[in-house]
Short mmCIF file of C-alpha atoms in Angstrom, two decimals:
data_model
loop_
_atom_site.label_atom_id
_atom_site.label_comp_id
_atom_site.label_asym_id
_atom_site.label_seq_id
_atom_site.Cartn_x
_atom_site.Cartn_y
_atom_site.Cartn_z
CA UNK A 150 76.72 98.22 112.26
CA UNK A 151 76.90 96.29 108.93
CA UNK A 152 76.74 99.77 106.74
CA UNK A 153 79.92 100.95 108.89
CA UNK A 154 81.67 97.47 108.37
CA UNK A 155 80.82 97.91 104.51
CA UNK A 156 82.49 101.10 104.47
CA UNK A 157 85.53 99.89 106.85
CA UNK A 158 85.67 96.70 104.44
CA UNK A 159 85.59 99.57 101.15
CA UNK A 160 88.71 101.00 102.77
CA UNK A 161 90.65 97.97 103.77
CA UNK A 162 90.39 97.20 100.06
CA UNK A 163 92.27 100.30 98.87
CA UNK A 164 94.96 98.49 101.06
CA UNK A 165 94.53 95.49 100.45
CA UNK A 166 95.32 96.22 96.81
CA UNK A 167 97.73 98.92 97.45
CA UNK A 168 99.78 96.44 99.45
CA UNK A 169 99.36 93.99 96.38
CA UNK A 170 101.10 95.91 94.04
CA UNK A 171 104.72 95.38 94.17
CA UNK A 172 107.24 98.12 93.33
CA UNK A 173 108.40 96.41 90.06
CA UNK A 174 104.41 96.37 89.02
CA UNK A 175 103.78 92.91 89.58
CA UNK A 176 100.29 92.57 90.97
CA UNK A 177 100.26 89.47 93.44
CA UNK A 178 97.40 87.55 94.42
CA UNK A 179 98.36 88.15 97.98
CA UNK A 180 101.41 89.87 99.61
CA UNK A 181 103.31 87.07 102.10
CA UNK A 182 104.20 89.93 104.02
CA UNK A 183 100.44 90.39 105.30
CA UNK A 184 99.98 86.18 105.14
CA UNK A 185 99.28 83.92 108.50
CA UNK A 186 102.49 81.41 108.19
CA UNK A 187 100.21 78.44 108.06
CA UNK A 188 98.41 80.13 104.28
CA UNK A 189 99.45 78.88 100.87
CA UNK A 190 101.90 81.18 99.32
CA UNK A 191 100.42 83.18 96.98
CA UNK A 192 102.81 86.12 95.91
CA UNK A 193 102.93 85.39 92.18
CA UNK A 194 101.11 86.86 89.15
CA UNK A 195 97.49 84.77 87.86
CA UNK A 196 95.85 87.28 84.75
CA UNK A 197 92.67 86.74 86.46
CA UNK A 198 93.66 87.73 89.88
CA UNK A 199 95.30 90.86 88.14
CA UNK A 200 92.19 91.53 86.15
CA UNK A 201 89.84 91.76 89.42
CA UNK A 202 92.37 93.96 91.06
CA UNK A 203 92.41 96.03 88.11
CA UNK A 204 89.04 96.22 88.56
CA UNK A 205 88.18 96.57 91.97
CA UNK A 206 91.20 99.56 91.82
CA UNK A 207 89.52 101.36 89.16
CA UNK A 208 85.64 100.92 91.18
CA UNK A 209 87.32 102.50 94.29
CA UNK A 210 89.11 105.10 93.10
CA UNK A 211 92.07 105.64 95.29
CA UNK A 212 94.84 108.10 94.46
CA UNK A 213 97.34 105.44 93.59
CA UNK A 214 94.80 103.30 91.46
CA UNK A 215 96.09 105.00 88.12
CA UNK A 216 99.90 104.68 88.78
CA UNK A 217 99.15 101.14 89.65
CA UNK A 218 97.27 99.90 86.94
CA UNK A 219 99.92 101.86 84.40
CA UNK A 220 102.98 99.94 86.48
CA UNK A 221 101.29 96.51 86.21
CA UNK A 222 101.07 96.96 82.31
CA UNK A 223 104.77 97.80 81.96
CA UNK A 224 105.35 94.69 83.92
CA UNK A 225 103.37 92.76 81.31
CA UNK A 226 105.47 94.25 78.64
CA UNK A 227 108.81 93.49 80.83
CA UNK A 228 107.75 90.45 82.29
CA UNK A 229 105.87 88.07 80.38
CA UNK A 230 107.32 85.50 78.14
CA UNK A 231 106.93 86.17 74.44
CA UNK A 232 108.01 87.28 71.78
CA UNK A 233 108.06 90.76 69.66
CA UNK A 234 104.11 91.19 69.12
CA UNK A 235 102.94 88.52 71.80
CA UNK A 236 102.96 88.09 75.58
CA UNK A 237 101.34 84.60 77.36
CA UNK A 238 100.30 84.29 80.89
CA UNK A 239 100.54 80.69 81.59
CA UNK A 240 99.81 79.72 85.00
CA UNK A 241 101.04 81.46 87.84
CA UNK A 242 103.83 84.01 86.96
CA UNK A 243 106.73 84.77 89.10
CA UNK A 244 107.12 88.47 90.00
CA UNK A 245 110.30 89.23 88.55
CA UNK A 246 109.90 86.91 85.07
CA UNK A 247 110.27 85.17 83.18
CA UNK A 248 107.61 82.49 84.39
CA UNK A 249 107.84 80.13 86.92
CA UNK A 250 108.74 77.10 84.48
CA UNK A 251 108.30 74.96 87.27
CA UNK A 252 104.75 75.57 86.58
CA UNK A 253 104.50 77.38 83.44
CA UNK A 254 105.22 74.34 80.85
CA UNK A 255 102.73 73.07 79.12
CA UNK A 256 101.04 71.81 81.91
CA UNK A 257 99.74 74.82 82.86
CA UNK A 258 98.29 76.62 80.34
CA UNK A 259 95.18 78.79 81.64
CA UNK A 260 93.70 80.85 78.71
CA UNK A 261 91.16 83.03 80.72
CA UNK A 262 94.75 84.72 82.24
CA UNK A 263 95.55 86.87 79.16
CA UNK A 264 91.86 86.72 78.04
CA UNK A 265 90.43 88.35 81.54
CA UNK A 266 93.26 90.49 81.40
CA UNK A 267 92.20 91.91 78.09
CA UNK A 268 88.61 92.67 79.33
CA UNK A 269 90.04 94.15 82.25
CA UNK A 270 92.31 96.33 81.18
CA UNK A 271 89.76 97.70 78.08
CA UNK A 272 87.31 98.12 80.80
CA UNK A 273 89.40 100.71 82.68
CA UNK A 274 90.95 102.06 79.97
CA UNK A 275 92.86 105.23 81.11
CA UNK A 276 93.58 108.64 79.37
CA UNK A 277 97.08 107.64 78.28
CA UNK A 278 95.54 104.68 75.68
CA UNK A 279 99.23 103.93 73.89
CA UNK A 280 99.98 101.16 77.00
CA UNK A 281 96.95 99.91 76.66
CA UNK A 282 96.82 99.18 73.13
CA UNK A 283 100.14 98.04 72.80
CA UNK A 284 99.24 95.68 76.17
CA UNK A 285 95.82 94.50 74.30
CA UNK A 286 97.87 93.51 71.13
CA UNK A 287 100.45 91.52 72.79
CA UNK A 288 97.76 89.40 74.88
CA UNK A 289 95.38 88.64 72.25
CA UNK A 290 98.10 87.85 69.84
CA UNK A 291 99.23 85.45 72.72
CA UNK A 292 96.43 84.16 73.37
CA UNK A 293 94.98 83.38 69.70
CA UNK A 294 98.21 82.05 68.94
CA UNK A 295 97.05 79.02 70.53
CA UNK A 296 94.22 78.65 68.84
CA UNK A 297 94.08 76.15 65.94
CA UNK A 298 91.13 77.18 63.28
CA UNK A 299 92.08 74.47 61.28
CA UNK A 300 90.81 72.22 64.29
CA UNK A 301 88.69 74.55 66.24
CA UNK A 302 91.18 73.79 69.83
CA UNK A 303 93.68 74.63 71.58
CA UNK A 304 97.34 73.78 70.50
CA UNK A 305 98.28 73.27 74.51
CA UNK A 306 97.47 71.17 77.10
CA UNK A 307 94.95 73.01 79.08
CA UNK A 308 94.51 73.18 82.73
CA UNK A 309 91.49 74.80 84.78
CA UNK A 310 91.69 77.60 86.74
CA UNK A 311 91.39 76.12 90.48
CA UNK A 312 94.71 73.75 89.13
CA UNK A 313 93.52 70.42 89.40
CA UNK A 314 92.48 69.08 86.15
CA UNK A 315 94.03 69.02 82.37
CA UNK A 316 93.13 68.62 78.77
CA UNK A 317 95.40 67.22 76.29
CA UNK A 318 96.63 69.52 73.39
CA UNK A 319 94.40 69.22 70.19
CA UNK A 320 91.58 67.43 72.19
CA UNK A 321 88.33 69.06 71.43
CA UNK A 322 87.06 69.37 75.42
CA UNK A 323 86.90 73.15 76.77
CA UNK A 324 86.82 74.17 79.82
CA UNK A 325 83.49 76.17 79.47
CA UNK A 326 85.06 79.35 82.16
CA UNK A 327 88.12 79.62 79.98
CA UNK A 328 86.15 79.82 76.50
CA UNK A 329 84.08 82.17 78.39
CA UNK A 330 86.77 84.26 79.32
CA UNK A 331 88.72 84.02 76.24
CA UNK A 332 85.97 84.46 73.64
CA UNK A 333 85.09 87.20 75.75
CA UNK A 334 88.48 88.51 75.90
CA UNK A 335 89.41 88.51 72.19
CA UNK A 336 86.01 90.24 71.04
CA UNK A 337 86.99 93.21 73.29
CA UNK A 338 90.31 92.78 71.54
CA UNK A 339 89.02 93.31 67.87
CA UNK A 340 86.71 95.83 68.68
CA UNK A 341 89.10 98.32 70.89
CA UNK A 342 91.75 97.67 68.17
CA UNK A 343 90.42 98.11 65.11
CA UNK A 344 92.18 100.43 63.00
CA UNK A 345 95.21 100.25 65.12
CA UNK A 346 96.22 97.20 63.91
CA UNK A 347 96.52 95.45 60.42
CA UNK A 348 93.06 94.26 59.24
CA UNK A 349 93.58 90.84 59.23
CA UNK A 350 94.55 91.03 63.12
CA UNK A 351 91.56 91.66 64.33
CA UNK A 352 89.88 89.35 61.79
CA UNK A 353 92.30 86.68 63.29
CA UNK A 354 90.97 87.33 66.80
CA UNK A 355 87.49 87.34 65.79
CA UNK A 356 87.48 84.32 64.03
CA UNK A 357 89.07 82.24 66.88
CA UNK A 358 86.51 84.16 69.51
CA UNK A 359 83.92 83.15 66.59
CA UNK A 360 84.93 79.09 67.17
CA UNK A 361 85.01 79.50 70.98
CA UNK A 362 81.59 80.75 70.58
CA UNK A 363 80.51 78.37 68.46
CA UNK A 364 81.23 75.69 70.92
CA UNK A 365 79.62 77.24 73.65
CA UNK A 366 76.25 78.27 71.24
CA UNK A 367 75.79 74.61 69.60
CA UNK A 368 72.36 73.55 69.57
CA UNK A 369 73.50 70.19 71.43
CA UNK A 370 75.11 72.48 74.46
CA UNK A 371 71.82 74.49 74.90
CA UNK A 372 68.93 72.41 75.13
CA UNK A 373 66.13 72.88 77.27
CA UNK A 374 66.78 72.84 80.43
CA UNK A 375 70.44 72.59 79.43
CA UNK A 376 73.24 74.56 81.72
CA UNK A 377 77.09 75.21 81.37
CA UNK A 378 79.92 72.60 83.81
CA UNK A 379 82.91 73.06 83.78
CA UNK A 380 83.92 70.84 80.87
CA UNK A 381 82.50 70.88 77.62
CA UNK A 382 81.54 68.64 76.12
CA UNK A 383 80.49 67.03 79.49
CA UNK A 384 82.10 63.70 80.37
CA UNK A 385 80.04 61.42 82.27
CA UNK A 386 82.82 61.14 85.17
CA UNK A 387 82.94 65.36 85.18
CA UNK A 388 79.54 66.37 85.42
CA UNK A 389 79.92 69.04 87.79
CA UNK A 390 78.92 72.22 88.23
CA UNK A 391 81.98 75.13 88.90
CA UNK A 392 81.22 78.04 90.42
CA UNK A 393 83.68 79.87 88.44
CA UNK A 394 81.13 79.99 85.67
CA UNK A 395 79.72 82.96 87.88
CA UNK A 396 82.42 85.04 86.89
CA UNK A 397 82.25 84.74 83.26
CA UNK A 398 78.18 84.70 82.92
CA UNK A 399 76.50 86.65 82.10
CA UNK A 400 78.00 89.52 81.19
CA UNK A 401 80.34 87.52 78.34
CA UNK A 402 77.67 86.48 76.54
CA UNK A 403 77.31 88.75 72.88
CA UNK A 404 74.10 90.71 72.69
CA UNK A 405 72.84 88.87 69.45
CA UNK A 406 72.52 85.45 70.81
CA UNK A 407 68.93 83.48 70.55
CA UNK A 408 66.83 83.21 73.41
CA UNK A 409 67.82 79.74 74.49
CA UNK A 410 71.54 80.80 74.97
CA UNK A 411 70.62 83.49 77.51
CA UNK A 412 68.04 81.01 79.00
CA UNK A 413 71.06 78.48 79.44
CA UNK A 414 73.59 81.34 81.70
CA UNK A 415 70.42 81.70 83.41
CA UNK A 416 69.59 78.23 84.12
CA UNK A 417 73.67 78.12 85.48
CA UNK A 418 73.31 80.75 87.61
CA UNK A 419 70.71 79.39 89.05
CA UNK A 420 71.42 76.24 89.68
CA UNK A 421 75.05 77.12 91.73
CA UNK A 422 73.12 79.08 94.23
CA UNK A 423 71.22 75.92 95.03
CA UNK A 424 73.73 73.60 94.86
CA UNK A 425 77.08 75.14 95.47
CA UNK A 426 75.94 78.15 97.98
CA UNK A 427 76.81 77.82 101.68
CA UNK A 428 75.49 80.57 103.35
CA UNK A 429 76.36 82.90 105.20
CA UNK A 430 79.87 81.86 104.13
CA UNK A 431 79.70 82.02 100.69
CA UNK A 432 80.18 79.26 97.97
CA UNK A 433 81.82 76.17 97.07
CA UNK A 434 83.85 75.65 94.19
CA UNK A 435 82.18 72.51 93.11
CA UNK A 436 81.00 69.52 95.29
CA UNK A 437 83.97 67.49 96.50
CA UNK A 438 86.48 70.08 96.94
CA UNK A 439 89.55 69.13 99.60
CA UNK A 440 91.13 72.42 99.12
CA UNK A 441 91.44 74.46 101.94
CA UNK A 442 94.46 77.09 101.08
CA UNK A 443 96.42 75.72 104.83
CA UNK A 444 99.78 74.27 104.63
CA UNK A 445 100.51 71.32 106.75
CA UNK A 446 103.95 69.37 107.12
CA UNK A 447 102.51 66.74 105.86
CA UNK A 448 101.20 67.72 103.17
CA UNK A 449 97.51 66.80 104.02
CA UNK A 450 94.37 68.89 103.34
CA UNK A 451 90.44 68.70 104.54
CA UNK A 452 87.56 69.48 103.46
CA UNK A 453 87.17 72.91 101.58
CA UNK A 454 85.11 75.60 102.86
CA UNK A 455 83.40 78.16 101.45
CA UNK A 456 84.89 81.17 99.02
CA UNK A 457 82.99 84.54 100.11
CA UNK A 458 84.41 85.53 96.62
CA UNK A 459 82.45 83.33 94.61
CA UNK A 460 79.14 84.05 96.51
CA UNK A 461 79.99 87.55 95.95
CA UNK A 462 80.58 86.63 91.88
CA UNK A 463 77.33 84.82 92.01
CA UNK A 464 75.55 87.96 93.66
CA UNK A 465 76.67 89.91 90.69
CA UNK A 466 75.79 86.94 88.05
CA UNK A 467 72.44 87.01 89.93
CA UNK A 468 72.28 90.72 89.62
CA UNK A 469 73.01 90.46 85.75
CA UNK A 470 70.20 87.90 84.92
CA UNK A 471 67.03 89.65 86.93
CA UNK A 472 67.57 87.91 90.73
CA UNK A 473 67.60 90.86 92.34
CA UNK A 474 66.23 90.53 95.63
CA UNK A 475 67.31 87.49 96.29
CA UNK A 476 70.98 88.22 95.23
CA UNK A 477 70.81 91.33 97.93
CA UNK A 478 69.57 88.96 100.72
CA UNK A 479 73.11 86.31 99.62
CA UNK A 480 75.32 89.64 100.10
CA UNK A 481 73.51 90.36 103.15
CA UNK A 482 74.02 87.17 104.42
CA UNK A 483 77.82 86.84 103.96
CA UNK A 484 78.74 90.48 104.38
CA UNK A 485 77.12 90.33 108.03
CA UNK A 486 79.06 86.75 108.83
CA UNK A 487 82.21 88.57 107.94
CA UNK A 488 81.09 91.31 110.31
CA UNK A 489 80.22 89.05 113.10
CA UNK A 490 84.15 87.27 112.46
CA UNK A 491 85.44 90.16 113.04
CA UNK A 492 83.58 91.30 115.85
CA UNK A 493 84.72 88.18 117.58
CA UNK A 494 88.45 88.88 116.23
CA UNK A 495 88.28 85.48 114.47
CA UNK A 496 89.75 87.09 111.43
CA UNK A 497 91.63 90.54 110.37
CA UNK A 498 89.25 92.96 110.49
CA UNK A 499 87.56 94.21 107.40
CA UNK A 500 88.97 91.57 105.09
CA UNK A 501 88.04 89.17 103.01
CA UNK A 502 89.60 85.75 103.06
CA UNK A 503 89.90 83.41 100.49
CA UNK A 504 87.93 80.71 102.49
CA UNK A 505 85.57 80.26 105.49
CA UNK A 506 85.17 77.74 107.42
CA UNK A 507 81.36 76.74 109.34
CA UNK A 508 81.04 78.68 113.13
CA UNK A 509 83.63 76.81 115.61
CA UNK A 510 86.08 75.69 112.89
CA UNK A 511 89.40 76.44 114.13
CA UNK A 512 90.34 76.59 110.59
CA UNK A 513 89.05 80.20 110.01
CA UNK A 514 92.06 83.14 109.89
CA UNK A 515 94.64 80.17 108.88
CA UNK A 516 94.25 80.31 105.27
CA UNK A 517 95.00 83.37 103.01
CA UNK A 518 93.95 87.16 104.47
CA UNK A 519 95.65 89.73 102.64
CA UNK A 520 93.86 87.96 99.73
CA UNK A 521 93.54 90.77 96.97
CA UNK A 522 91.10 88.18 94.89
CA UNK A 523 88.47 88.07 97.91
CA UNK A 524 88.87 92.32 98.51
CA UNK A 525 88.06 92.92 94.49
CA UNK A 526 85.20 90.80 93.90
CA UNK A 527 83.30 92.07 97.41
CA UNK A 528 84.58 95.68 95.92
CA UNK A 529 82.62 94.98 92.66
CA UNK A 530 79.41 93.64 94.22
CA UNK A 531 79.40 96.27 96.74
CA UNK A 532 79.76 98.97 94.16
CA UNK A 533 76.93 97.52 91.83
CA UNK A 534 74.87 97.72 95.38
CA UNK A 535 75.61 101.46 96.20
CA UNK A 536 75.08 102.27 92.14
CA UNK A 537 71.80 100.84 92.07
CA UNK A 538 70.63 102.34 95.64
CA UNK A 539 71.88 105.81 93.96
CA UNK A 540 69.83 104.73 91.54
CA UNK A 541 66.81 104.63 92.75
CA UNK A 542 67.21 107.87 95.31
CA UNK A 543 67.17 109.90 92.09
#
């Protein structure tokens, strides 16, 4: 039963993202049009919803996977603000541009966007490479553009990714998933582009991704025992743990790092899946969270659930760093309380939702469903599953 559910889920997610992609390119986090009434809107543009879906499209597949991915980077090109040689995701993007400016001043600045997008989009680089160079110029110049190396910051007020918390421009606190992602992001950058582009472009980007690093590498950041929150450096009233570091570690961390570095992702990993897990259903966001992705007339939320997407994230973190076993059993675990859901017609069959709720909440199948976010990390994590059990067949 759960094997036929896994491949009923594999296909959902071909339309799930299908139904994602908007004719004008845009790639929405989820289409209203397949939304319960009582879900957050969510039909706008976020780089790193984009850069899963990207992702998840290219790990399944489908027939329409390459026109999509080539429409989405048009709409980049067409839709982004910027100027000549730059483009900028800010927050959430509306799907015919320019931005949202409701939301897109500098309040709202979210540098993983453009720098998950460049991963992305290098990672499932197609035949046709023109778009994608031209597309991996504009972001990085975009995104290193605010980037002070005099001061080693930002240049804009920062905000995390989940929405809810800000950094003032030219204060030297990080949020450690958006150096992550950005570091990440522009490395990929320099190394895809070089000799397409003007040497001291790619120096640019790799001196900026060289700060970020630097940050993130200091000796005071990875002590023993030491391991990555969602601020750096840590202020006493922020101490917590984020489960969104799951989707940036391991895997953008440089090869040529010392021991204690590696020891540190590992150390993070760990410590979300005791603390932030909540099995079968997946895992918190951090402790504390009164998010639950329902609209209410009033206004009001409750207490968060569980994301199946960021269990499934820390599955593949826990993949990365040696947990194997125990990273199967987590899938296991929240694959077959999706299965039993829809069994019980609870929620849509064979997708993933942005949120569940504990057995008996009437709360589960009112948030976000069509959720292309949830769809593309399960996509990933089931792939590296069926990869490694091809694996070892051979």
């Amino acid at each position: 039963m759960l094997e036929d559910n896994r491949n009923q889920m594999w296909e959902m997610s071909k339309q799930v993202l299908r139904d994602s992609a908007l004719e004008n390119g845009a790639l929405v986090a989820a289409n209203g049009l397949f939304l319960p009434p009582t879900a957050t809107p969510y039909h706008f543009v976020w780089g790193r919803d984009a850069s899963k879906q990207l992702l998840a499209a290219h790990a399944l597949q489908f027939d329409e996977a390459p026109k999509i991915r080539e429409n989405f980077l048009r709409w980049i090109v067409r839709c982004v603000p910027g100027g000549d040689t730059e483009r900028l995701l800010v927050k959430r993007n509306h799907i015919n541009g320019p931005n949202d400016f409701l939301y897109n001043d500098d309040r709202g600045f979210q540098p993983d966007n453009n720098g998950a997008l460049i991963t992305a989009i290098d990672a499932t680089r197609s035949a046709n490479a023109s778009i994608d160079d031209h597309v991996i110029q504009l972001l990085a110049n975009g995104l290193a553009s605010k980037w002070s190396l005099s001061s080693k910051t930002f240049i804009m007020r920062q905000q995390d990714l989940w929405e809810n918390t800000t950094i003032e421009a030219g204060d030297n606190n990080f949020f450690t998933h958006a150096l992550f992602a950005s570091a990440y992001g522009l490395t990929r950058a320099a190394i895809s582009q070089k000799r397409k582009v003007a040497p001291y472009v790619t120096e640019q980007w790799q001196l900026v991704a060289a700060q970020m690093y630097e940050h993130l590498f200091s000796e005071q950041a990875t002590y023993e025992g030491y391991y990555y929150k969602k601020l750096y450096p840590v202020h006493d009233e922020q101490r917590q743990l984020d489960s969104a570091l799951t989707l940036v570690i391991h895997e953008s961390i440089p090869i040529s790092v010392p021991p204690r570095v590696i020891q540190a992702a590992t150390n993070t990993i760990h410590k979300i899946g005791n603390e932030l897990l909540w099995l079968p259903y997946g895992a918190r966001r951090y402790v504390g969270d009164i998010y639950d992705g329902i609209e209410r007339y009033d206004g009001s939320q409750s207490i968060a659930g569980a994301w199946p997407l960021l269990g499934y994230s820390w599955v593949r973190a826990a993949r990365q760093v040696g947990f194997i076993d125990l990273a199967d059993k987590v899938q296991d675990q929240i694959d077959a309380k999706l299965s039993e859901l829809y069994s019980n017609n609870i929620i849509p069959k064979f997708r993933v939702p942005e949120q569940l709720h504990p057995d008996g909440d009437s709360r589960n199948g009112l948030g976000p469903m069509h959720f292309a976010w949830g769809s593309s990390e399960w996509v990933m994590t089931e792939k590296d599953r069926r990869d490694r059990l091809i694996s070892n067949a051979k």
